[in-house]
Amino acid sequence: MSGDVSSLTPEQLDALLNGPALAPPDGVIPNFENPPNKNYIAAAVVPLCLAVTTIAVLLRVWARVFCVRKVGLPDALMAVAFGCYLVEIYIGYRLQDNPGSFVHQWDIQLKNMPDILFPLFLSASFYIGVVLTLKAAILLEWMRIFIPYGVRNRFFWLCYGVLGANTIFYVITLFVMNFACVPVQKNWDPLYVGGSCPINTQAVNIASAVLNLCSDIFILLLPQRIIWGLKMSTKTKAGVSFIFAIGIICIIAAGFRLGAEIAYTKSDDVLYSISPVLLWALAEMTCMFLVFGVPSGSKILSDSRLASRLASSLRSLKGRLPQRSSSRDSGSGSATWPSSSMMINNSNAHSSRTHYRKMDPNGSLLLTTGDFSGSLPPPSSESTEYLKEQALQHHHHNITPPEAGMILRTTQFVTREDFGGYERAVLMSDGYERQHPWAKDRI
């Protein structure tokens, strides 16, 4: 088009720029003011993907920062991927605003095409940024989980082989896509005069989508043999496989993206055809974040220290709440802190009596008492002073002391192991000594 533009008169050029960017079909009148669109699809998909991805990222961050208390290279790669993902979200919202999702190109003026195509051109680069870093993070994380420290087995070399192949492939694709035209501006500006585009970007896009789909399938199948070879119950294996099987949805999204990419390369209506490509790419990236982040949810739920601290806090709060005295008919009664009562079985005692062992809040043993439903009147107070006085009165009533060996009190202890320096990072965080005891000599 650049040659045609350079040969036009000013009046012809003005008419061309204000005309449709693509010749409409017969009988169709271009609508520049309010072009028909399907923004409702993007309005549902984009915020849903953003919400799901944010939850997956927060699960990963919470598990690594507050449970494991250690971050590594996969977490840094996830942060980079999430930054690129947010740019994709912004482009999705911008597409809704200008020109709109699923808008036909003949409803857009030619002069507005460079401003519309530029963010779409950037979208391909940020998509590569997400899949490159996130797939590397997934592979590194799986090597950390499934390969013992210091072991170099077949799974280790397969992971690094896939990681290296993905890195080389996506870096080359990124370079080719950005420098397909010289100068670079010609990639998104159809009105640019001069320059050339020696690389067929349509063929590059299709090849990229095919190899990306194959990569997704291979990464999903890579750990399944190890998972089903672990010494654990079938139910547990199925649960672990289900977590990783979220990648099946990712493969489905990548397959639909490949189909949309093929349709995009065959269509002259690039604005309308690019919308499904972007939405399926967004769904694929969201599933990748789920594959990487959802397994951290089980770590959060199974963190014993978090559960014990919560239970300890609840017990402490319950113990500090004051209770009213059960007897208010005497002026000597007063509110006291609750004391512990342990029931004692006594076969020799009268059947109408139930005996208890009273303890003060500090756990000190006070005396043995009964319900006094028979010969003696009910007590008027539960204070410590009253219990000591009643002990003297009931000394001659032959109340049998507790039998030897009976459990009067149980105490729960919470222990915590502290390490320092390198030992804490290795033993406490990743737990290599517990998970792989045969490798402890290598730490």
CSV table of C-alpha atoms in Angstrom, one decimal:
chain,number,residue,atom,x,y,z
A,1,MET,CA,0.0,0.0,0.0
A,2,SER,CA,2.9,2.3,0.6
A,3,GLY,CA,3.6,2.6,-3.2
A,4,ASP,CA,-0.1,3.4,-3.8
A,5,VAL,CA,-0.1,6.1,-1.0
A,6,SER,CA,3.0,7.8,-2.3
A,7,SER,CA,1.4,8.2,-5.7
A,8,LEU,CA,-1.9,9.7,-4.5
A,9,THR,CA,-2.9,13.3,-4.6
A,10,PRO,CA,-3.8,15.0,-1.3
A,11,GLU,CA,-7.5,14.7,-2.0
A,12,GLN,CA,-7.2,11.0,-2.8
A,13,LEU,CA,-5.1,10.4,0.2
A,14,ASP,CA,-7.6,12.2,2.5
A,15,ALA,CA,-10.4,10.1,1.1
A,16,LEU,CA,-8.5,6.9,1.6
A,17,LEU,CA,-7.6,7.7,5.2
A,18,ASN,CA,-11.1,8.6,6.1
A,19,GLY,CA,-12.5,5.5,4.3
A,20,PRO,CA,-12.9,1.9,5.6
A,21,ALA,CA,-9.7,0.0,6.5
A,22,LEU,CA,-11.1,-3.0,4.5
A,23,ALA,CA,-13.6,-3.0,1.6
A,24,PRO,CA,-16.9,-4.1,3.0
A,25,PRO,CA,-18.9,-7.0,1.5
A,26,ASP,CA,-21.6,-6.2,-1.0
A,27,GLY,CA,-24.6,-4.6,0.6
A,28,VAL,CA,-22.8,-3.7,3.8
A,29,ILE,CA,-22.5,-0.1,4.9
A,30,PRO,CA,-19.5,0.8,7.1
A,31,ASN,CA,-20.5,2.0,10.6
A,32,PHE,CA,-17.7,4.2,11.9
A,33,GLU,CA,-19.6,5.9,14.7
A,34,ASN,CA,-20.9,2.8,16.6
A,35,PRO,CA,-19.5,-0.4,15.0
A,36,PRO,CA,-21.2,-3.6,16.1
A,37,ASN,CA,-19.1,-5.7,18.5
A,38,LYS,CA,-19.2,-8.6,21.0
A,39,ASN,CA,-17.7,-6.8,24.0
A,40,TYR,CA,-19.8,-8.9,26.3
A,41,ILE,CA,-17.5,-11.9,25.6
A,42,ALA,CA,-14.4,-10.0,26.6
A,43,ALA,CA,-16.1,-8.3,29.5
A,44,ALA,CA,-16.8,-11.8,31.0
A,45,VAL,CA,-13.5,-13.5,30.1
A,46,VAL,CA,-10.9,-10.9,30.9
A,47,PRO,CA,-11.9,-10.1,34.6
A,48,LEU,CA,-12.6,-13.8,35.2
A,49,CYS,CA,-9.1,-14.8,34.0
A,50,LEU,CA,-7.6,-11.9,36.0
A,51,ALA,CA,-9.3,-13.0,39.2
A,52,VAL,CA,-8.4,-16.7,38.9
A,53,THR,CA,-4.8,-15.8,38.1
A,54,THR,CA,-4.5,-13.5,41.0
A,55,ILE,CA,-5.7,-16.2,43.4
A,56,ALA,CA,-3.2,-18.7,42.0
A,57,VAL,CA,-0.4,-16.1,42.4
A,58,LEU,CA,-1.4,-15.2,46.0
A,59,LEU,CA,-1.6,-18.9,46.9
A,60,ARG,CA,2.0,-19.3,45.7
A,61,VAL,CA,3.2,-16.2,47.4
A,62,TRP,CA,1.5,-17.1,50.7
A,63,ALA,CA,3.0,-20.6,50.7
A,64,ARG,CA,6.5,-19.5,49.9
A,65,VAL,CA,6.6,-16.4,52.2
A,66,PHE,CA,4.6,-17.5,55.3
A,67,CYS,CA,4.8,-21.3,55.2
A,68,VAL,CA,8.1,-22.3,53.6
A,69,ARG,CA,9.7,-18.8,54.3
A,70,LYS,CA,11.9,-19.1,51.2
A,71,VAL,CA,11.6,-17.9,47.7
A,72,GLY,CA,13.6,-19.1,44.7
A,73,LEU,CA,14.1,-18.7,41.0
A,74,PRO,CA,10.7,-20.2,40.1
A,75,ASP,CA,9.0,-17.5,42.2
A,76,ALA,CA,11.0,-14.8,40.5
A,77,LEU,CA,10.1,-16.1,37.1
A,78,MET,CA,6.4,-16.2,38.2
A,79,ALA,CA,6.7,-12.5,39.2
A,80,VAL,CA,8.0,-11.6,35.7
A,81,ALA,CA,5.3,-13.7,34.1
A,82,PHE,CA,2.6,-12.0,36.2
A,83,GLY,CA,3.9,-8.6,35.2
A,84,CYS,CA,3.6,-9.5,31.5
A,85,TYR,CA,0.2,-11.0,32.1
A,86,LEU,CA,-1.0,-7.7,33.6
A,87,VAL,CA,0.1,-6.0,30.4
A,88,GLU,CA,-2.0,-8.6,28.4
A,89,ILE,CA,-5.0,-7.8,30.6
A,90,TYR,CA,-4.5,-4.1,29.9
A,91,ILE,CA,-4.4,-4.8,26.2
A,92,GLY,CA,-7.6,-6.8,26.5
A,93,TYR,CA,-9.4,-3.9,28.2
A,94,ARG,CA,-8.0,-1.5,25.6
A,95,LEU,CA,-9.3,-3.7,22.8
A,96,GLN,CA,-12.8,-3.5,24.3
A,97,ASP,CA,-12.6,0.3,24.4
A,98,ASN,CA,-11.0,0.8,20.9
A,99,PRO,CA,-12.2,-0.5,18.6
A,100,GLY,CA,-14.1,-3.3,20.5
A,101,SER,CA,-14.0,-7.1,20.5
A,102,PHE,CA,-15.0,-8.9,17.3
A,103,VAL,CA,-15.3,-5.6,15.3
A,104,HIS,CA,-15.1,-5.9,11.5
A,105,GLN,CA,-12.3,-4.0,9.9
A,106,TRP,CA,-14.6,-2.3,7.4
A,107,ASP,CA,-16.2,-0.5,10.4
A,108,ILE,CA,-12.8,1.2,11.2
A,109,GLN,CA,-11.3,4.1,9.3
A,110,LEU,CA,-7.9,3.4,7.8
A,111,LYS,CA,-6.3,6.4,9.6
A,112,ASN,CA,-7.0,4.7,13.0
A,113,MET,CA,-5.4,1.4,12.1
A,114,PRO,CA,-1.9,2.2,13.4
A,115,ASP,CA,-3.1,3.1,16.8
A,116,ILE,CA,-5.2,-0.1,17.0
A,117,LEU,CA,-2.5,-2.4,15.6
A,118,PHE,CA,0.3,-1.2,17.8
A,119,PRO,CA,-0.9,-2.7,21.1
A,120,LEU,CA,-1.9,-5.9,19.3
A,121,PHE,CA,1.7,-6.1,18.0
A,122,LEU,CA,3.0,-5.7,21.6
A,123,SER,CA,0.6,-8.3,22.8
A,124,ALA,CA,2.5,-11.1,21.0
A,125,SER,CA,5.7,-10.2,22.7
A,126,PHE,CA,4.2,-10.1,26.2
A,127,TYR,CA,2.5,-13.4,25.5
A,128,ILE,CA,5.9,-15.0,24.8
A,129,GLY,CA,7.2,-13.3,28.0
A,130,VAL,CA,4.5,-15.1,30.0
A,131,VAL,CA,4.8,-18.6,28.5
A,132,LEU,CA,8.6,-18.5,28.4
A,133,THR,CA,9.0,-17.6,32.1
A,134,LEU,CA,6.1,-19.6,33.4
A,135,LYS,CA,7.0,-22.8,31.7
A,136,ALA,CA,10.5,-22.5,33.0
A,137,ALA,CA,9.2,-21.9,36.5
A,138,ILE,CA,6.9,-25.0,36.2
A,139,LEU,CA,9.8,-27.2,35.0
A,140,LEU,CA,12.2,-25.9,37.8
A,141,GLU,CA,9.5,-26.5,40.4
A,142,TRP,CA,8.9,-30.0,39.3
A,143,MET,CA,12.6,-30.8,39.4
A,144,ARG,CA,12.7,-29.5,42.9
A,145,ILE,CA,9.7,-31.7,43.9
A,146,PHE,CA,10.4,-34.9,42.1
A,147,ILE,CA,14.2,-35.1,42.0
A,148,PRO,CA,16.2,-35.8,45.2
A,149,TYR,CA,19.1,-33.4,46.0
A,150,GLY,CA,22.2,-34.3,44.0
A,151,VAL,CA,20.5,-36.9,41.7
A,152,ARG,CA,20.9,-36.7,37.9
A,153,ASN,CA,18.4,-39.1,36.5
A,154,ARG,CA,16.5,-39.3,33.2
A,155,PHE,CA,13.7,-37.0,34.5
A,156,PHE,CA,16.3,-34.4,35.4
A,157,TRP,CA,17.8,-34.3,31.9
A,158,LEU,CA,14.4,-34.4,30.3
A,159,CYS,CA,13.3,-31.3,32.3
A,160,TYR,CA,16.4,-29.4,31.4
A,161,GLY,CA,16.2,-30.5,27.8
A,162,VAL,CA,12.6,-29.2,27.5
A,163,LEU,CA,13.6,-26.1,29.4
A,164,GLY,CA,16.5,-25.4,27.0
A,165,ALA,CA,14.4,-26.1,23.9
A,166,ASN,CA,11.6,-23.9,25.1
A,167,THR,CA,14.0,-21.0,25.9
A,168,ILE,CA,15.7,-21.2,22.5
A,169,PHE,CA,12.4,-21.5,20.6
A,170,TYR,CA,10.7,-18.6,22.3
A,171,VAL,CA,13.7,-16.3,22.1
A,172,ILE,CA,14.0,-16.9,18.4
A,173,THR,CA,10.3,-16.5,17.9
A,174,LEU,CA,10.3,-13.2,19.8
A,175,PHE,CA,13.2,-11.9,17.7
A,176,VAL,CA,11.6,-13.0,14.4
A,177,MET,CA,8.2,-11.4,15.2
A,178,ASN,CA,9.7,-8.1,16.3
A,179,PHE,CA,12.1,-7.8,13.3
A,180,ALA,CA,9.9,-9.3,10.6
A,181,CYS,CA,9.7,-5.8,8.9
A,182,VAL,CA,12.4,-3.2,8.5
A,183,PRO,CA,12.0,-0.7,10.0
A,184,VAL,CA,10.1,-2.1,13.0
A,185,GLN,CA,7.3,0.4,12.7
A,186,LYS,CA,6.1,-1.2,9.4
A,187,ASN,CA,4.9,-4.2,11.5
A,188,TRP,CA,1.9,-2.2,12.8
A,189,ASP,CA,1.7,0.8,10.4
A,190,PRO,CA,0.2,-0.1,7.0
A,191,LEU,CA,0.6,3.6,5.9
A,192,TYR,CA,4.4,3.6,6.4
A,193,VAL,CA,6.1,4.5,3.2
A,194,GLY,CA,9.2,2.5,2.3
A,195,GLY,CA,10.8,-0.4,4.1
A,196,SER,CA,10.2,-4.1,3.6
A,197,CYS,CA,8.9,-7.2,5.3
A,198,PRO,CA,11.0,-10.2,4.2
A,199,ILE,CA,9.7,-12.6,6.9
A,200,ASN,CA,6.3,-14.3,6.5
A,201,THR,CA,4.8,-13.5,9.9
A,202,GLN,CA,1.8,-15.7,9.3
A,203,ALA,CA,3.9,-18.8,8.9
A,204,VAL,CA,5.8,-17.9,12.0
A,205,ASN,CA,2.6,-17.5,14.0
A,206,ILE,CA,1.2,-20.9,13.0
A,207,ALA,CA,4.5,-22.6,13.7
A,208,SER,CA,4.7,-20.9,17.1
A,209,ALA,CA,1.2,-22.1,18.0
A,210,VAL,CA,1.9,-25.7,16.9
A,211,LEU,CA,5.1,-26.0,18.9
A,212,ASN,CA,3.5,-24.2,21.8
A,213,LEU,CA,0.8,-26.8,21.9
A,214,CYS,CA,3.3,-29.7,21.7
A,215,SER,CA,5.3,-28.2,24.5
A,216,ASP,CA,2.2,-28.0,26.7
A,217,ILE,CA,1.3,-31.6,26.1
A,218,PHE,CA,4.9,-32.8,26.8
A,219,ILE,CA,5.2,-30.8,30.0
A,220,LEU,CA,1.8,-32.2,31.3
A,221,LEU,CA,2.8,-35.8,30.6
A,222,LEU,CA,6.4,-35.4,31.9
A,223,PRO,CA,5.8,-36.0,35.7
A,224,GLN,CA,2.9,-38.5,35.4
A,225,ARG,CA,5.1,-41.6,35.5
A,226,ILE,CA,6.9,-40.4,38.6
A,227,ILE,CA,3.6,-39.5,40.3
A,228,TRP,CA,2.1,-42.9,39.8
A,229,GLY,CA,5.4,-44.6,40.8
A,230,LEU,CA,5.4,-42.9,44.3
A,231,LYS,CA,4.7,-45.1,47.3
A,232,MET,CA,1.4,-43.7,48.4
A,233,SER,CA,-2.3,-44.6,48.2
A,234,THR,CA,-4.1,-44.7,44.9
A,235,LYS,CA,-6.4,-42.0,46.3
A,236,THR,CA,-3.5,-39.7,47.0
A,237,LYS,CA,-2.0,-40.4,43.6
A,238,ALA,CA,-5.3,-39.5,41.9
A,239,GLY,CA,-5.5,-36.3,43.9
A,240,VAL,CA,-2.0,-35.2,42.9
A,241,SER,CA,-2.6,-36.1,39.3
A,242,PHE,CA,-5.8,-34.1,39.4
A,243,ILE,CA,-3.9,-31.0,40.5
A,244,PHE,CA,-1.5,-31.3,37.6
A,245,ALA,CA,-4.3,-32.3,35.2
A,246,ILE,CA,-5.5,-28.7,35.3
A,247,GLY,CA,-3.0,-28.5,32.4
A,248,ILE,CA,-5.5,-30.4,30.3
A,249,ILE,CA,-7.6,-27.3,30.2
A,250,CYS,CA,-4.4,-25.4,29.2
A,251,ILE,CA,-3.9,-27.8,26.3
A,252,ILE,CA,-7.5,-27.4,25.2
A,253,ALA,CA,-7.1,-23.6,25.2
A,254,ALA,CA,-3.8,-23.9,23.3
A,255,GLY,CA,-5.6,-26.1,20.7
A,256,PHE,CA,-8.4,-23.5,20.2
A,257,ARG,CA,-5.7,-20.8,20.0
A,258,LEU,CA,-4.0,-22.7,17.2
A,259,GLY,CA,-7.3,-23.0,15.3
A,260,ALA,CA,-8.0,-19.3,15.8
A,261,GLU,CA,-4.4,-18.5,14.6
A,262,ILE,CA,-5.0,-20.5,11.4
A,263,ALA,CA,-8.3,-18.7,10.8
A,264,TYR,CA,-6.5,-15.3,11.5
A,265,THR,CA,-3.8,-16.0,8.8
A,266,LYS,CA,-6.4,-16.9,6.2
A,267,SER,CA,-8.6,-13.9,6.8
A,268,ASP,CA,-8.3,-10.3,5.5
A,269,ASP,CA,-10.5,-9.1,8.4
A,270,VAL,CA,-7.6,-9.1,10.8
A,271,LEU,CA,-9.3,-7.0,13.5
A,272,TYR,CA,-12.2,-9.4,13.8
A,273,SER,CA,-10.0,-12.5,13.6
A,274,ILE,CA,-7.5,-11.3,16.2
A,275,SER,CA,-10.1,-11.2,19.0
A,276,PRO,CA,-10.4,-15.0,19.5
A,277,VAL,CA,-6.7,-15.4,19.3
A,278,LEU,CA,-6.2,-13.0,22.2
A,279,LEU,CA,-9.0,-14.5,24.3
A,280,TRP,CA,-7.8,-18.1,23.9
A,281,ALA,CA,-4.2,-17.0,24.6
A,282,LEU,CA,-5.4,-15.3,27.8
A,283,ALA,CA,-7.2,-18.5,28.8
A,284,GLU,CA,-4.1,-20.6,28.2
A,285,MET,CA,-1.9,-18.3,30.3
A,286,THR,CA,-4.4,-18.4,33.1
A,287,CYS,CA,-4.3,-22.2,33.1
A,288,MET,CA,-0.5,-22.1,33.3
A,289,PHE,CA,-0.7,-19.9,36.4
A,290,LEU,CA,-3.2,-22.4,37.9
A,291,VAL,CA,-0.8,-25.3,37.2
A,292,PHE,CA,2.0,-23.5,39.0
A,293,GLY,CA,0.0,-21.9,41.9
A,294,VAL,CA,-2.8,-24.3,42.9
A,295,PRO,CA,-0.4,-27.0,44.4
A,296,SER,CA,0.6,-24.4,46.9
A,297,GLY,CA,-2.9,-24.4,48.4
A,298,SER,CA,-2.3,-27.9,49.8
A,299,LYS,CA,0.9,-26.6,51.5
A,300,ILE,CA,-1.1,-23.8,53.1
A,301,LEU,CA,-3.8,-26.2,54.4
A,302,SER,CA,-1.4,-28.8,55.7
A,303,ASP,CA,0.9,-26.3,57.4
A,304,SER,CA,0.9,-27.7,61.0
A,305,ARG,CA,2.3,-24.6,62.6
A,306,LEU,CA,-0.5,-22.5,61.2
A,307,ALA,CA,-3.1,-24.9,62.5
A,308,SER,CA,-1.5,-25.3,65.9
A,309,ARG,CA,-1.2,-21.5,66.3
A,310,LEU,CA,-4.8,-21.0,65.5
A,311,ALA,CA,-5.9,-23.7,68.0
A,312,SER,CA,-3.6,-22.3,70.6
A,313,SER,CA,-5.0,-18.9,70.2
A,314,LEU,CA,-8.6,-20.1,70.5
A,315,ARG,CA,-7.8,-22.0,73.7
A,316,SER,CA,-6.0,-19.0,75.1
A,317,LEU,CA,-9.0,-16.8,74.3
A,318,LYS,CA,-11.4,-19.2,75.9
A,319,GLY,CA,-9.4,-19.5,79.0
A,320,ARG,CA,-9.3,-15.7,79.5
A,321,LEU,CA,-13.1,-15.3,79.4
A,322,PRO,CA,-14.5,-14.9,83.0
A,323,GLN,CA,-17.5,-16.9,84.0
A,324,ARG,CA,-20.2,-16.1,86.6
A,325,SER,CA,-20.5,-18.2,89.8
A,326,SER,CA,-23.1,-21.0,89.6
A,327,SER,CA,-24.6,-20.0,93.1
A,328,ARG,CA,-25.9,-16.5,93.7
A,329,ASP,CA,-28.2,-17.2,96.7
A,330,SER,CA,-25.4,-16.4,99.2
A,331,GLY,CA,-23.7,-13.1,99.6
A,332,SER,CA,-20.3,-14.7,99.9
A,333,GLY,CA,-20.4,-16.1,96.3
A,334,SER,CA,-18.4,-14.2,93.8
A,335,ALA,CA,-17.3,-14.6,90.1
A,336,THR,CA,-14.2,-16.7,89.8
A,337,TRP,CA,-12.0,-17.8,86.9
A,338,PRO,CA,-13.1,-21.3,85.7
A,339,SER,CA,-11.3,-24.2,87.3
A,340,SER,CA,-10.7,-27.6,85.7
A,341,SER,CA,-12.8,-30.6,86.8
A,342,MET,CA,-11.8,-34.2,86.2
A,343,MET,CA,-14.4,-36.9,86.9
A,344,ILE,CA,-13.2,-39.8,88.9
A,345,ASN,CA,-14.9,-43.2,88.7
A,346,ASN,CA,-15.3,-44.7,92.2
A,347,SER,CA,-17.0,-48.1,92.5
A,348,ASN,CA,-17.0,-47.9,96.3
A,349,ALA,CA,-18.7,-44.6,96.6
A,350,HIS,CA,-22.5,-44.1,96.9
A,351,SER,CA,-24.3,-44.3,93.6
A,352,SER,CA,-25.9,-41.0,94.1
A,353,ARG,CA,-22.6,-39.2,94.2
A,354,THR,CA,-20.4,-38.1,91.3
A,355,HIS,CA,-16.9,-37.2,92.5
A,356,TYR,CA,-14.6,-34.7,90.8
A,357,ARG,CA,-11.0,-33.7,91.2
A,358,LYS,CA,-10.8,-29.8,91.5
A,359,MET,CA,-7.8,-27.9,90.1
A,360,ASP,CA,-7.0,-24.3,90.1
A,361,PRO,CA,-6.1,-22.4,86.9
A,362,ASN,CA,-2.4,-23.1,87.5
A,363,GLY,CA,-3.1,-26.9,87.5
A,364,SER,CA,-2.5,-27.4,91.3
A,365,LEU,CA,-4.6,-30.1,92.9
A,366,LEU,CA,-7.0,-28.9,95.6
A,367,LEU,CA,-9.2,-31.7,96.8
A,368,THR,CA,-11.8,-34.3,95.9
A,369,THR,CA,-15.4,-33.3,96.1
A,370,GLY,CA,-18.8,-34.8,95.3
A,371,ASP,CA,-22.2,-33.6,94.1
A,372,PHE,CA,-23.6,-33.8,97.7
A,373,SER,CA,-27.0,-34.9,96.5
A,374,GLY,CA,-27.5,-36.9,99.7
A,375,SER,CA,-26.6,-36.1,103.3
A,376,LEU,CA,-25.0,-32.7,103.0
A,377,PRO,CA,-26.4,-29.4,101.7
A,378,PRO,CA,-25.2,-28.0,98.4
A,379,PRO,CA,-22.3,-25.6,98.6
A,380,SER,CA,-22.9,-21.9,98.3
A,381,SER,CA,-19.7,-21.0,96.6
A,382,GLU,CA,-17.0,-22.4,94.3
A,383,SER,CA,-14.2,-20.2,95.5
A,384,THR,CA,-10.8,-21.6,96.6
A,385,GLU,CA,-11.4,-20.7,100.2
A,386,TYR,CA,-14.6,-22.6,100.4
A,387,LEU,CA,-13.1,-25.7,98.9
A,388,LYS,CA,-10.4,-25.8,101.5
A,389,GLU,CA,-13.0,-25.4,104.3
A,390,GLN,CA,-15.2,-28.2,102.8
A,391,ALA,CA,-12.1,-30.5,102.8
A,392,LEU,CA,-11.9,-30.3,106.6
A,393,GLN,CA,-15.7,-31.0,106.9
A,394,HIS,CA,-15.5,-34.1,104.7
A,395,HIS,CA,-12.4,-35.6,106.0
A,396,HIS,CA,-14.4,-38.2,108.0
A,397,HIS,CA,-16.8,-39.0,105.2
A,398,ASN,CA,-14.5,-41.7,103.7
A,399,ILE,CA,-14.4,-40.1,100.2
A,400,THR,CA,-12.1,-42.5,98.4
A,401,PRO,CA,-9.1,-40.8,96.7
A,402,PRO,CA,-8.5,-41.5,93.0
A,403,GLU,CA,-7.3,-44.9,92.0
A,404,ALA,CA,-3.6,-45.2,91.0
A,405,GLY,CA,-2.9,-45.0,87.3
A,406,MET,CA,-6.1,-43.0,86.4
A,407,ILE,CA,-5.7,-40.1,84.0
A,408,LEU,CA,-6.5,-36.8,85.7
A,409,ARG,CA,-5.1,-34.4,83.2
A,410,THR,CA,-3.7,-34.3,79.7
A,411,THR,CA,-1.4,-31.6,78.3
A,412,GLN,CA,-0.7,-30.8,74.7
A,413,PHE,CA,2.8,-29.6,73.9
A,414,VAL,CA,3.7,-27.7,70.7
A,415,THR,CA,7.4,-27.9,69.8
A,416,ARG,CA,9.3,-25.9,67.2
A,417,GLU,CA,12.7,-26.6,65.7
A,418,ASP,CA,15.0,-23.7,64.9
A,419,PHE,CA,18.0,-23.9,62.7
A,420,GLY,CA,20.4,-21.3,61.6
A,421,GLY,CA,21.9,-20.2,58.4
A,422,TYR,CA,22.3,-22.7,55.7
A,423,GLU,CA,20.8,-25.6,57.7
A,424,ARG,CA,17.6,-23.6,58.2
A,425,ALA,CA,17.3,-22.8,54.5
A,426,VAL,CA,17.8,-26.5,53.5
A,427,LEU,CA,16.3,-28.5,56.3
A,428,MET,CA,13.5,-26.2,57.4
A,429,SER,CA,12.4,-24.8,54.1
A,430,ASP,CA,12.7,-27.6,51.6
A,431,GLY,CA,12.9,-30.4,54.1
A,432,TYR,CA,15.5,-32.5,52.2
A,433,GLU,CA,16.5,-34.4,55.3
A,434,ARG,CA,13.0,-35.5,56.0
A,435,GLN,CA,11.9,-36.0,52.4
A,436,HIS,CA,15.2,-37.5,51.2
A,437,PRO,CA,17.1,-39.0,54.2
A,438,TRP,CA,19.6,-40.7,51.9
A,439,ALA,CA,20.8,-37.4,50.6
A,440,LYS,CA,21.5,-35.8,54.0
A,441,ASP,CA,25.3,-36.4,53.7
A,442,ARG,CA,25.3,-34.2,50.6
A,443,ILE,CA,23.8,-31.2,52.4
